[in-house]
Coordinates of C-alpha atoms and ligand atoms in Angstrom, one line a residue:
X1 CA -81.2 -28.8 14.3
X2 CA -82.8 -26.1 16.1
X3 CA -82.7 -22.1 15.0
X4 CA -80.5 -21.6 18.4
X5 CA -77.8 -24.6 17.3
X6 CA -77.1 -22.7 14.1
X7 CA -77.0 -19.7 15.4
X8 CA -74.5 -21.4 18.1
X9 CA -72.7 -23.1 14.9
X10 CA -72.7 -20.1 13.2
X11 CA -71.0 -18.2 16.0
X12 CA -67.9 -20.1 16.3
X13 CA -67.4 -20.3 12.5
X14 CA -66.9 -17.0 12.6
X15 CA -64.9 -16.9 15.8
X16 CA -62.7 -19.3 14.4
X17 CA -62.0 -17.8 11.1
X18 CA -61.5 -14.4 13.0
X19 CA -59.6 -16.0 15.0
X20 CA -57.5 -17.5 12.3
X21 CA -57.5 -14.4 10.7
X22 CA -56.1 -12.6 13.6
X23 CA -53.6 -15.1 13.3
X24 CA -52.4 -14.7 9.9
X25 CA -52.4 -11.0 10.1
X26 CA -50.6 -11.2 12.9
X27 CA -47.8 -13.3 11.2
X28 CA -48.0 -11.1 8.5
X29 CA -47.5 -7.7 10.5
X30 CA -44.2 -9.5 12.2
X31 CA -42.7 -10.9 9.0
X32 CA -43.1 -7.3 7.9
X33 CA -41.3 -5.9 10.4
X34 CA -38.7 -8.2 10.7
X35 CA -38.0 -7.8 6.9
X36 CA -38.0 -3.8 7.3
X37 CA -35.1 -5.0 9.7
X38 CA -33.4 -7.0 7.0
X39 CA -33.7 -4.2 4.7
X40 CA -32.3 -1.8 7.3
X41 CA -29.4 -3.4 7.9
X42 CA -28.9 -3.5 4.4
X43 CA -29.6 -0.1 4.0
X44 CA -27.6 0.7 6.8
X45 CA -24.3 -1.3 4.8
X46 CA -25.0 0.8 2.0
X47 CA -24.5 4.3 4.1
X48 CA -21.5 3.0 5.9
X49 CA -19.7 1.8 2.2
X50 CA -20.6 4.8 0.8
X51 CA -17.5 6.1 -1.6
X52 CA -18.8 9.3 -3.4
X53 CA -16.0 11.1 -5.3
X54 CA -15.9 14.0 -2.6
X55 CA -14.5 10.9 -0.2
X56 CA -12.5 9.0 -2.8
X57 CA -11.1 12.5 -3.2
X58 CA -10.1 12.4 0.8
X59 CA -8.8 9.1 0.9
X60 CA -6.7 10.0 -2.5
X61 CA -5.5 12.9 -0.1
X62 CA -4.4 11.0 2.7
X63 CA -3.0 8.2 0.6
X64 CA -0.4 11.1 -0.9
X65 CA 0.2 12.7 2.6
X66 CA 0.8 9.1 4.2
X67 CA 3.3 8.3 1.7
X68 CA 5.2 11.7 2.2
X69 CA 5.2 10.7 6.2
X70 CA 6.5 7.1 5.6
X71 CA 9.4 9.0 3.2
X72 CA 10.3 11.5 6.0
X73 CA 10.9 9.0 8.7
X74 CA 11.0 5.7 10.0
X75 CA 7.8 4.9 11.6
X76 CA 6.6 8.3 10.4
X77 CA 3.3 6.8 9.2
X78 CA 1.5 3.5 8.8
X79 CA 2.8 3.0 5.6
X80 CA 6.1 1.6 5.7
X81 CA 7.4 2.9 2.3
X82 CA 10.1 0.7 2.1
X83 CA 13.5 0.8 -0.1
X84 CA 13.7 -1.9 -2.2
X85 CA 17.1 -1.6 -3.3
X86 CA 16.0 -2.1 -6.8
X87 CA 16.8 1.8 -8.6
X88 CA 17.0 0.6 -12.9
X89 CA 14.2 -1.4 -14.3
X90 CA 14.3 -3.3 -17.0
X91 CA 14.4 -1.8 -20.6
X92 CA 14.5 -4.6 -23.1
X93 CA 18.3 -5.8 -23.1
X94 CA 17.9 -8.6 -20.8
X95 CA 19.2 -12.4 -22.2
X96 CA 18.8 -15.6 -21.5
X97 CA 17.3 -18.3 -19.5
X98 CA 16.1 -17.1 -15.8
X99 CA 14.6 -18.6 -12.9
X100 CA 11.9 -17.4 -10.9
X101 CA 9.5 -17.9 -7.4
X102 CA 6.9 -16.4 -6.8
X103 CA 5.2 -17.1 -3.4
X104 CA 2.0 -14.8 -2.7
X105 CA -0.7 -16.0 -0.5
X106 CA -2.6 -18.4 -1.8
X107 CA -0.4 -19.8 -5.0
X108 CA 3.3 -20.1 -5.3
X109 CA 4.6 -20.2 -9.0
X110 CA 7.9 -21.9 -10.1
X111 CA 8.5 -19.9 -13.5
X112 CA 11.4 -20.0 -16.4
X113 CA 11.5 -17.8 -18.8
X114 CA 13.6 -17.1 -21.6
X115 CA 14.2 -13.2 -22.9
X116 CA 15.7 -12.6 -26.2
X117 CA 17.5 -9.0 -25.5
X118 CA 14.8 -7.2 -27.1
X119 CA 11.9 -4.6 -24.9
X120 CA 8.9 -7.3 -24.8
X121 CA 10.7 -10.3 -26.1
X122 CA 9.7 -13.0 -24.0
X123 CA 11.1 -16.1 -26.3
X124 CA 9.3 -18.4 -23.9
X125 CA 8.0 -18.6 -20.5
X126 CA 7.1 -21.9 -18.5
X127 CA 4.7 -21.1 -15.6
X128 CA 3.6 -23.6 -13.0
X129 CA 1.3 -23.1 -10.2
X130 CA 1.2 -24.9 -7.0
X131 CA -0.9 -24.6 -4.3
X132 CA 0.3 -24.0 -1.0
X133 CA -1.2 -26.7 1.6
X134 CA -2.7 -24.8 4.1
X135 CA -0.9 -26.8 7.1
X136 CA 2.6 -25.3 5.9
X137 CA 1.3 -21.3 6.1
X138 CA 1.2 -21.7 9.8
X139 CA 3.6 -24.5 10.1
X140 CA 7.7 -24.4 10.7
X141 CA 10.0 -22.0 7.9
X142 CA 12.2 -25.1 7.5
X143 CA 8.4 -27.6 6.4
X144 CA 7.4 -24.2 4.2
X145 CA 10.6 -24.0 2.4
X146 CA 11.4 -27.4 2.0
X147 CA 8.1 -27.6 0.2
X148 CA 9.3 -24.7 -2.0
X149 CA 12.7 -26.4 -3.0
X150 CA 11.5 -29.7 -3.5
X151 CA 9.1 -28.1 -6.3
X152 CA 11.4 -25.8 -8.0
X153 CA 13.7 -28.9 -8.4
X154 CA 11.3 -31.1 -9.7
X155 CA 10.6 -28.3 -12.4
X156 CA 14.0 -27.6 -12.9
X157 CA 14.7 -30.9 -13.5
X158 CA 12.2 -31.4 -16.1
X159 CA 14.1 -28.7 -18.3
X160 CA 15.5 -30.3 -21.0
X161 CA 14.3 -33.7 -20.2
X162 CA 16.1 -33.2 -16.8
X163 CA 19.7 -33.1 -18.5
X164 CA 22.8 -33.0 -16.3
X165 CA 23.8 -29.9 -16.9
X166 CA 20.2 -28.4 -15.7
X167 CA 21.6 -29.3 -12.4
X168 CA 25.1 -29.0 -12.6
X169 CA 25.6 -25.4 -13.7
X170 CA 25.2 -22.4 -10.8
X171 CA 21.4 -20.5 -12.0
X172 CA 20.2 -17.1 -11.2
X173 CA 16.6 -17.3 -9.4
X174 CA 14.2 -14.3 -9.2
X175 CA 12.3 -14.3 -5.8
X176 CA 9.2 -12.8 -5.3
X177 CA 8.1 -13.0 -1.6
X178 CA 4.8 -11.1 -1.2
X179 CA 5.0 -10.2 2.5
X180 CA 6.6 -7.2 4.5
X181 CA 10.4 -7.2 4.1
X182 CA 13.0 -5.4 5.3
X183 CA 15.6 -5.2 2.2
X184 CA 19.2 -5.2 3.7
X185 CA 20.4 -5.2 0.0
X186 CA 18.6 -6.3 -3.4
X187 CA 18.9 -10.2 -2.8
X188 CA 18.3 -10.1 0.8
X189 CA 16.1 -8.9 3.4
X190 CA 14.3 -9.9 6.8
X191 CA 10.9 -10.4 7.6
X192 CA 9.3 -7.8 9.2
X193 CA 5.4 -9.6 10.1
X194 CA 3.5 -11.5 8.2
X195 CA -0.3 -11.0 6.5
X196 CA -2.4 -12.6 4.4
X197 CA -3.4 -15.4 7.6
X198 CA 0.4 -16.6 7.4
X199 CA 1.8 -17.5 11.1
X200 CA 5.1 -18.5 11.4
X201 CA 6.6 -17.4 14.0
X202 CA 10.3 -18.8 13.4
X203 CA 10.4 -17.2 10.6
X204 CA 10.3 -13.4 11.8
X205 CA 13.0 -11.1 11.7
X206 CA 15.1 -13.9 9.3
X207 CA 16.7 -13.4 6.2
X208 CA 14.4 -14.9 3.6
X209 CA 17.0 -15.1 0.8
X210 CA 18.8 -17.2 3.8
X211 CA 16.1 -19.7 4.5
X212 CA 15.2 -20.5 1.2
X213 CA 18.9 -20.9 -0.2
X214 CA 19.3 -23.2 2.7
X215 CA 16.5 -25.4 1.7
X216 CA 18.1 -25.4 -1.6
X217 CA 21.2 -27.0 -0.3
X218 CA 19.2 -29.5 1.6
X219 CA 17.6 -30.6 -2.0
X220 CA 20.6 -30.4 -3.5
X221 CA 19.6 -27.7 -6.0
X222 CA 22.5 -25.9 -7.3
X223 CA 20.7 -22.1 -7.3
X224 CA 21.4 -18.2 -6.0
X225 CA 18.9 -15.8 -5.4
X226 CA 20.2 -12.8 -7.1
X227 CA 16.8 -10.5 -6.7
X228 CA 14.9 -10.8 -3.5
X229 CA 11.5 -8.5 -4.2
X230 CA 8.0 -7.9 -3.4
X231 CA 5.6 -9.2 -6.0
X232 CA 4.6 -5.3 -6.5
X233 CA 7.9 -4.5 -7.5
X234 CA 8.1 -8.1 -9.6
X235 CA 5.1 -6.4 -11.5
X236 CA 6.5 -2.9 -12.0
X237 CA 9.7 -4.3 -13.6
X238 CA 7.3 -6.4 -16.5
X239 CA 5.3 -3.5 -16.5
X240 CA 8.6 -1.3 -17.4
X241 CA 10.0 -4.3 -19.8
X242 CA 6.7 -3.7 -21.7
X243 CA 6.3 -0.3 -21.5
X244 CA 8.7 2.6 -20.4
X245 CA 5.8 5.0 -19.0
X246 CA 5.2 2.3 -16.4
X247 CA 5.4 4.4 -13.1
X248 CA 3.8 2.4 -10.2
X249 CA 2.3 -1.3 -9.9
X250 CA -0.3 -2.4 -7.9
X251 CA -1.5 -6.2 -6.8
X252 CA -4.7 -6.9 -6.1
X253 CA -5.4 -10.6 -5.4
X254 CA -5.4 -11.9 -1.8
X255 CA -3.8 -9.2 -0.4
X256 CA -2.9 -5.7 -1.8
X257 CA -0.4 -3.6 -1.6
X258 CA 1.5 -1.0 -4.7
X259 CA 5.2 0.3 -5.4
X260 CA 6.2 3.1 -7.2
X261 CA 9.4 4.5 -8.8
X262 CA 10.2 7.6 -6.1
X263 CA 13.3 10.0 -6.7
X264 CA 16.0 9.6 -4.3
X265 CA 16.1 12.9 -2.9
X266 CA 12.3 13.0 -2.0
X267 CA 13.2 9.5 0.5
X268 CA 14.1 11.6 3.2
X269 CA 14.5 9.2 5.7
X270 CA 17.4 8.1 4.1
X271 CA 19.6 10.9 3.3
X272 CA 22.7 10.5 1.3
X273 CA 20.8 7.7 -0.9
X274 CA 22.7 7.5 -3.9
X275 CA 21.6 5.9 -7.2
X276 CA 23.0 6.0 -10.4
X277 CA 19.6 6.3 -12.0
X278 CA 18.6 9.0 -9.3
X279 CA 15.4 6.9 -8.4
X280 CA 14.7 3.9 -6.6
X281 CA 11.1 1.7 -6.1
X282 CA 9.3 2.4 -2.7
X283 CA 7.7 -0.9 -1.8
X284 CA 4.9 0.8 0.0
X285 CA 3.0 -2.0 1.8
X286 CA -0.2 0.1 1.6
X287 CA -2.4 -2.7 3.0
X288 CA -1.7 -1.0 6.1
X289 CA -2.7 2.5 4.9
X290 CA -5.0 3.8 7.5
X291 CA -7.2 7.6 7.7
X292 CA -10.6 8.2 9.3
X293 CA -11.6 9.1 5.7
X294 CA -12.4 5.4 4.5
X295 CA -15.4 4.2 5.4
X296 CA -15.5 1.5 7.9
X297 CA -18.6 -0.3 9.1
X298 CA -19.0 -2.3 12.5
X299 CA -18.6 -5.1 10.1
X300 CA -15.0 -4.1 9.8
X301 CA -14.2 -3.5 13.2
X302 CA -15.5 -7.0 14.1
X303 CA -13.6 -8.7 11.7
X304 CA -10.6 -6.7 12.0
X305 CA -10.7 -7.4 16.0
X306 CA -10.7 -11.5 15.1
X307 CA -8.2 -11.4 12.9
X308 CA -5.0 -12.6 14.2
X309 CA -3.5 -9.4 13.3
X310 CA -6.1 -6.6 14.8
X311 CA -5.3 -2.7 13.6
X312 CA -2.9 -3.8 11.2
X313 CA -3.3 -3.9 7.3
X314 CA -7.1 -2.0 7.6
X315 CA -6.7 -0.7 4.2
X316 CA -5.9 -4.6 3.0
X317 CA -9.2 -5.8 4.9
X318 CA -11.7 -3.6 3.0
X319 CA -10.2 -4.3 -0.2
X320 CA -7.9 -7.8 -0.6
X321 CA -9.9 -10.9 -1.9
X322 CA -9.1 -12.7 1.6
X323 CA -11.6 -10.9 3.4
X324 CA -14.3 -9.5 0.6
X325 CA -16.2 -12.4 1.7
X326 CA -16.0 -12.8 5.2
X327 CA -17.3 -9.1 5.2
X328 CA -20.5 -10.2 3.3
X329 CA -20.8 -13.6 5.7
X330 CA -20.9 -11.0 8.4
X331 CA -23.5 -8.6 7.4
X332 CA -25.5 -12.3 6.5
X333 CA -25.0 -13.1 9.8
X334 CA -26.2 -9.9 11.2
X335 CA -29.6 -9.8 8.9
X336 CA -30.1 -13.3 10.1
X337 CA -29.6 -12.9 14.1
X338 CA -31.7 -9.2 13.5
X339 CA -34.7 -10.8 11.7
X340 CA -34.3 -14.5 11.9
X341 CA -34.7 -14.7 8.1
X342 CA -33.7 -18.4 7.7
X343 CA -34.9 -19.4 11.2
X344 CA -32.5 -20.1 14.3
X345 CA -28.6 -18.9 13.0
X346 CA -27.6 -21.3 10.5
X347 CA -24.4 -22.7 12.3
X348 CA -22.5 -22.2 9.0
X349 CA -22.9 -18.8 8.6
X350 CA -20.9 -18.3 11.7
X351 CA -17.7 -19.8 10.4
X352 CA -15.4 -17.4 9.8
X353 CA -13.7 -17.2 6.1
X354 CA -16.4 -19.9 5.0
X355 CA -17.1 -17.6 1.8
X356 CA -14.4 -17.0 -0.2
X357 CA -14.5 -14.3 -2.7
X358 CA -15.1 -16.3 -6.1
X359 CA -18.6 -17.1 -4.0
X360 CA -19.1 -13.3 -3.9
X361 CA -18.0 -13.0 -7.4
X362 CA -21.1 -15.9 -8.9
X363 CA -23.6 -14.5 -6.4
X364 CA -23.0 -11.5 -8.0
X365 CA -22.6 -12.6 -11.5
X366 CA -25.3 -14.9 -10.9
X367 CA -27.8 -13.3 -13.8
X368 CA -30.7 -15.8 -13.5
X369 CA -34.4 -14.8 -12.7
X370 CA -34.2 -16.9 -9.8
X371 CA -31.3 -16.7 -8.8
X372 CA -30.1 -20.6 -9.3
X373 CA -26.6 -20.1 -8.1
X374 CA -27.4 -18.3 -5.1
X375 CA -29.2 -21.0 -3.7
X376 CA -27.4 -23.6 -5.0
X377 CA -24.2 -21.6 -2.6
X378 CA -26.9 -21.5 0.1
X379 CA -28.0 -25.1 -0.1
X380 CA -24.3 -26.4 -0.5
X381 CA -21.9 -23.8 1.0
X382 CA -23.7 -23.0 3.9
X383 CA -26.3 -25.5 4.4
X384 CA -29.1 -22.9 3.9
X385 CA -32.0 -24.4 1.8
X386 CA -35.0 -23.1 0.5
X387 CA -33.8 -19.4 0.9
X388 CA -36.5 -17.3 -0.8
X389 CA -36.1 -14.9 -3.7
X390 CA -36.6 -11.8 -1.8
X391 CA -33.9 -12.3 0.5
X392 CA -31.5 -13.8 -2.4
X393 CA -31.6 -10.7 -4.1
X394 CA -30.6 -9.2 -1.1
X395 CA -27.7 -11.5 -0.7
X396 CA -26.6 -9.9 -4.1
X397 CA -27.2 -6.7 -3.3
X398 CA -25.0 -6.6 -0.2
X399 CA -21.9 -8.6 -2.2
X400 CA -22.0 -6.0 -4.9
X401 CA -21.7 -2.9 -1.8
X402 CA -18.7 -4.5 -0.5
X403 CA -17.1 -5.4 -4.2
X404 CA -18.2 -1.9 -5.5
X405 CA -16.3 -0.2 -2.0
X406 CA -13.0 -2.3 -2.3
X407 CA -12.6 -1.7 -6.2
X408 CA -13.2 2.1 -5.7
X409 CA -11.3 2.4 -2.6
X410 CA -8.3 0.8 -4.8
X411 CA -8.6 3.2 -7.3
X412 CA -8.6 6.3 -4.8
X413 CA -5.1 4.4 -3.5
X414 CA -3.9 4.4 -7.3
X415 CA -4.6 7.8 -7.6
X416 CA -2.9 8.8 -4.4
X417 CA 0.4 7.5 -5.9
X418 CA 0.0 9.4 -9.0
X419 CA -0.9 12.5 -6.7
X420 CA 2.5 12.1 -4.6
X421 CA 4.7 12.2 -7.8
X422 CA 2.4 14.8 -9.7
X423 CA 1.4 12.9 -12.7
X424 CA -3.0 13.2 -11.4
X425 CA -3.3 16.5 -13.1
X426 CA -3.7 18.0 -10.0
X427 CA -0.1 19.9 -9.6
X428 CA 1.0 17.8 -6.6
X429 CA -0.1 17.0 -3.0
X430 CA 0.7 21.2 -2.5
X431 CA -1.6 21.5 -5.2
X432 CA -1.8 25.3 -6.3
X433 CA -1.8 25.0 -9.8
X434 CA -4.9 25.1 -11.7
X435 CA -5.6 21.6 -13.3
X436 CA -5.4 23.3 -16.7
X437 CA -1.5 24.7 -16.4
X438 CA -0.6 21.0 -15.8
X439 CA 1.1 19.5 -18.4
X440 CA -0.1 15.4 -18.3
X441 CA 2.2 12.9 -19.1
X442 CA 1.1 9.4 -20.2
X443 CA 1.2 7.6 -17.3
X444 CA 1.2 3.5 -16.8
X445 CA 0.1 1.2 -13.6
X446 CA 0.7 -1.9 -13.9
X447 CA -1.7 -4.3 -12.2
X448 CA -1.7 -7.7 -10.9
X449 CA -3.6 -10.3 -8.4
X450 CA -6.7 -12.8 -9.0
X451 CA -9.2 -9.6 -7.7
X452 CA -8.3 -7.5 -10.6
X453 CA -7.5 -9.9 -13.5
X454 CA -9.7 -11.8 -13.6
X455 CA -12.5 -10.5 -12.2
X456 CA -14.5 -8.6 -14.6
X457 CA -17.0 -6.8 -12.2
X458 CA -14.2 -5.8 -9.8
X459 CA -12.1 -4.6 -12.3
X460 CA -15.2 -2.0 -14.2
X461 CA -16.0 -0.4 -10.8
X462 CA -12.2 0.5 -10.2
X463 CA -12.1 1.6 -13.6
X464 CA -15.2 3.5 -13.2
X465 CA -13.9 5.3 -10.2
X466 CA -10.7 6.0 -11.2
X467 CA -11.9 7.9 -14.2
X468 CA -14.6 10.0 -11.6
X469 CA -11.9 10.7 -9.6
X470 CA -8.8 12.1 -12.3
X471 CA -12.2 13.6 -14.2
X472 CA -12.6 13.2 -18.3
X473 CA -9.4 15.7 -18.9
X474 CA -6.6 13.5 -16.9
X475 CA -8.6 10.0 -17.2
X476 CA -7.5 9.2 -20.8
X477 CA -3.7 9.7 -19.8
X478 CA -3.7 7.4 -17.3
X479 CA -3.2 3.5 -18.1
X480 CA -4.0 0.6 -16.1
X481 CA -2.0 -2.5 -17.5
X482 CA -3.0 -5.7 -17.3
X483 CA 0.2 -7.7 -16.0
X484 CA -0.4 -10.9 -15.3
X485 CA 2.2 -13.1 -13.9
X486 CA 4.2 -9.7 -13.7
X487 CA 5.5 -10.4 -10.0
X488 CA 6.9 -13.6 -11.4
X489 CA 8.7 -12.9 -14.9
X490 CA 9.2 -9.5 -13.5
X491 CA 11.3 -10.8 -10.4
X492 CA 13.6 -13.3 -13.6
X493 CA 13.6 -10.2 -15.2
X494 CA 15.8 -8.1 -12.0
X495 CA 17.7 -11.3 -11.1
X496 CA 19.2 -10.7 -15.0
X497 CA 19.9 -7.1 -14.2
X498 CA 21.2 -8.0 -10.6
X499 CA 23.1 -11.4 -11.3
X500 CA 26.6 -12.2 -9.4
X501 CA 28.5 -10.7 -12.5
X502 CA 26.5 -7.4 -12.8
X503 CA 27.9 -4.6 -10.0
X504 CA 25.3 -3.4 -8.0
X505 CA 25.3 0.4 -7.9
X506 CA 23.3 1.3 -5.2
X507 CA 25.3 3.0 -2.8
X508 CA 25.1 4.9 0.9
X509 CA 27.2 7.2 1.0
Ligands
ADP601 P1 -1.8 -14.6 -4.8 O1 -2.5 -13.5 -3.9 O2 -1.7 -15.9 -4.0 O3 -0.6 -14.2 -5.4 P2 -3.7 -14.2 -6.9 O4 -3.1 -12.9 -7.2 O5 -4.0 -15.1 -8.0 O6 -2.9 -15.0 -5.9 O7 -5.0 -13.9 -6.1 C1 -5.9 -14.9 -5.7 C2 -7.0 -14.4 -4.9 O8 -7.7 -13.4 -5.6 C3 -7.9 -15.4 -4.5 O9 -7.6 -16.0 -3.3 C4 -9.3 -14.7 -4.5 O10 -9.4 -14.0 -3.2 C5 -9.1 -13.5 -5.5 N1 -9.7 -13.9 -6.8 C6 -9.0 -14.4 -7.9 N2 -9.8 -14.6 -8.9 C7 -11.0 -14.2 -8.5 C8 -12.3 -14.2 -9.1 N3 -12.5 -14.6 -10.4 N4 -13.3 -13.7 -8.4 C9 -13.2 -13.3 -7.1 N5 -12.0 -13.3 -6.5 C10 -10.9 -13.8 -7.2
MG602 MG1 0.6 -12.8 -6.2

């Protein structure tokens, strides 16, 4: 070859390689800056969650000026601050064998339980879970409670080896029914809306008590609701069975929403109220609590906007294990569309509700080097394989920002209640008093719902927060109980107390 040909040669290597060079750095300059974008929006999820204890303090604020508004009149707030009609709890001298139901949003429980008369004697308790096909939540009232009657027979019916008189004799049920109600006394009330993605539309502004003693008749099940409640209030009364300091209960599972024992004469909207015990339970439904203080991303506002029930229950939406993951499939879906990180949109990443919350819960818990059960929710959940490391750990970062909000969040609405009937240490929502003249009482909450019990993470940043909030001093008085199956047993437990023999001594004067 002559000197020119190599030289020629020679030239064009090196062309090439620049070339190829140019290229790669090329590549490498616009994966750069489209992972800067991922990390922004990330970054950007992280400002927008953000719950210092200077906002937790705000929203604790609003939560206890809400609650006044929804006392003083109807309509008066967001919060609906409902009477309940239920004004003793229980104390321990409740007998016998008692029915319950306990329809939330995703389960419905069929429980018996048998007290012995003593505080925290449950001689034996029976629970069954069931859960409810999804065609009957948006289906007729007369297909949803059929399906109710038909199970509570069959458990009834296996009392006792199904003995005649298991059917025969007239039983007292407990029903907890876990959406917004409008109590006309404490075994009835009419549906107000429903939440938690339930749509049936017969079934609004009906007596509850009505339609499901009419499905009983159809089945041929010889039962009487005596106590109509809210799962909250269900809770409040085990809580109160087990421990007499028990103030307020809270569920967290697919939805939220707290009660709390109120004195009469603060429920102004009602004057005249009269109790024998001077108290009643509020049923506050505070998964519609609303102020500019919490913070709310675009996230929200898009998924709020889809939702079949747009500006209603916004507090329930950043918090309830029903939407936890949707919020995380949205921010996905935003870092995706932004940056292209897994190539064109995945189309699963755009189905709504496609991540539940126990997939937020392993991503987050998920404490392998690489990550295994991230990928494996990719690969299988949404059809996303081969998703690098770097953008699985980001996955994980961006669950634990929306857990971590919702958990704190429910612990500035716990301490909102406490703040409304002065037991935060603070001297009341009028505040005034120095924290150190306060006299703290031991104070007990009650908890229940999937999100809290049995969701370790969850459950340790609530806790965490709740203790920054009340500060080291007040922390130690205040006691979050565990109460699982409360709305349950504690509905059996009021049907005892409010059964066809007992009078009822609410009155209106
Ligand atoms: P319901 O709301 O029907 O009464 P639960 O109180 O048991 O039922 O709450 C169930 C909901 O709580 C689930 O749908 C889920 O959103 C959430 N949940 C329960 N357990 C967990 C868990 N271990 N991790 C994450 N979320 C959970
Ligand atoms: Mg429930």
């Amino acid at each position: 070859m002559g000197r020119v040909a190599v030289v020629g040669v020679a030239v064009a290597v090196a062309a090439t390689a620049c070339a190829v060079a140019a290229v790669v750095v090329g590549r490498r300059v616009r994966s750069r800056r489209k992972w800067r974008r991922v990390v922004g929006v990330l970054a950007e999820l992280e400002e927008g969650c953000e719950t210092t204890v200077g906002r937790l303090r705000q929203v604790v604020d609003a939560m206890a000026v809400e609650m006044h508004a929804g006392l003083a009149s109807e309509g008066g707030s967001k919060l609906k601050m409902l009477l309940t009609f239920v004004d003793g709890l229980p104390n321990g001298c409740e007998k016998g064998t008692y029915y319950a139901l306990d329809l939330g949003g995703t389960n419905f429980r069929v429980l018996r339980v048998q007290l012995g008369g003593q505080r925290s004697s449950i001689l034996e308790k029976e629970v069954e879970r069931i859960p409810i096909p999804q065609h009957l939540t948006s289906s007729t009232s007369e297909n949803l409670f059929d399906f109710i009657a038909s199970s509570l027979k069959e458990f009834v019916e296996r009392e006792g080896g199904g003995s005649e008189n298991s059917l025969n004799s007239r039983r007292e049920l407990g029903f907890t029914f876990s959406f917004p109600v409008k109590q006309t006394s404490v075994s009835s009330g009419i549906l107000i809306k429903w939440t938690k993605g339930f749509c049936i539309q017969d079934m609004v502004g009906r007596d509850v008590t009505e339609c499901l003693e009419q499905a009983m008749t159809r089945k041929g099940l010889n039962m009487q609701v005596a106590a109509l409640v809210n799962d909250t209030v269900g809770t409040l009364a085990l809580g109160h069975y087990h421990d007499p300091d028990t103030v307020a209960a809270v569920i967290i599972g697919t939805g939220t929403n707290a009660c709390y024992l109120e004195r009469t004469d603060a429920i102004i909207k009602c004057q005249g109220l009269l109790t024998t015990s001077g108290g009643m339970v509020v049923n506050m439904e505070w998964g519609n609590f609303w102020s500019s203080h919490l913070p709310r991303t675009s996230y929200d506002i898009d998924l709020d906007a889809d939702s079949p029930n747009p500006n209603d229950q916004g507090f329930e939406k950043m918090i309830s294990g029903m939407y936890l993951g949707d919020i995380v499939r949205r921010v996905i879906l935003r870092m995706s569309q932004e940056a292209d990180i897994f190539g064109t949109v995945p189309s699963r990443l755009s189905m709504p509700f496609i991540l539940s919350s126990y997939l937020i819960a392993a991503m987050l818990e998920d404490d392998s080097p690489e990550l295994k059960e991230v990928a494996r929710i990719f690969k299988d959940i949404l059809e996303i394989p081969d998703v690098p490391l770097k953008v699985r750990k980001l996955v994980v970062k961006v669950c634990d920002v929306v857990i971590r909000r919702a958990a704190r969040l429910a612990a500035a609405g716990i301490v909102g209640i406490l703040k409304k009937i002065g037991r935060d240490g603070s001297g009341g929502i009028t505040g005034g008093r120095s924290r150190s003249d306060v006299k703290m009482r031991r104070t007990v909450v009650a908890i229940e719902g999937g999100l809290y019990t049995s969701y370790t993470m969850f459950r340790e940043y609530l806790h965490e927060a709740l203790n920054e909030i009340l500060g080291e001093d007040i922390a130690p008085y205040v006691i979050l109980k565990d109460t699982q199956d409360g709305s349950g047993i504690g509905a059996a437990l009021l049907a005892v107390a409010h059964s066809s023999n007992s009078v009822d001594s609410v009155q209106l004067l």
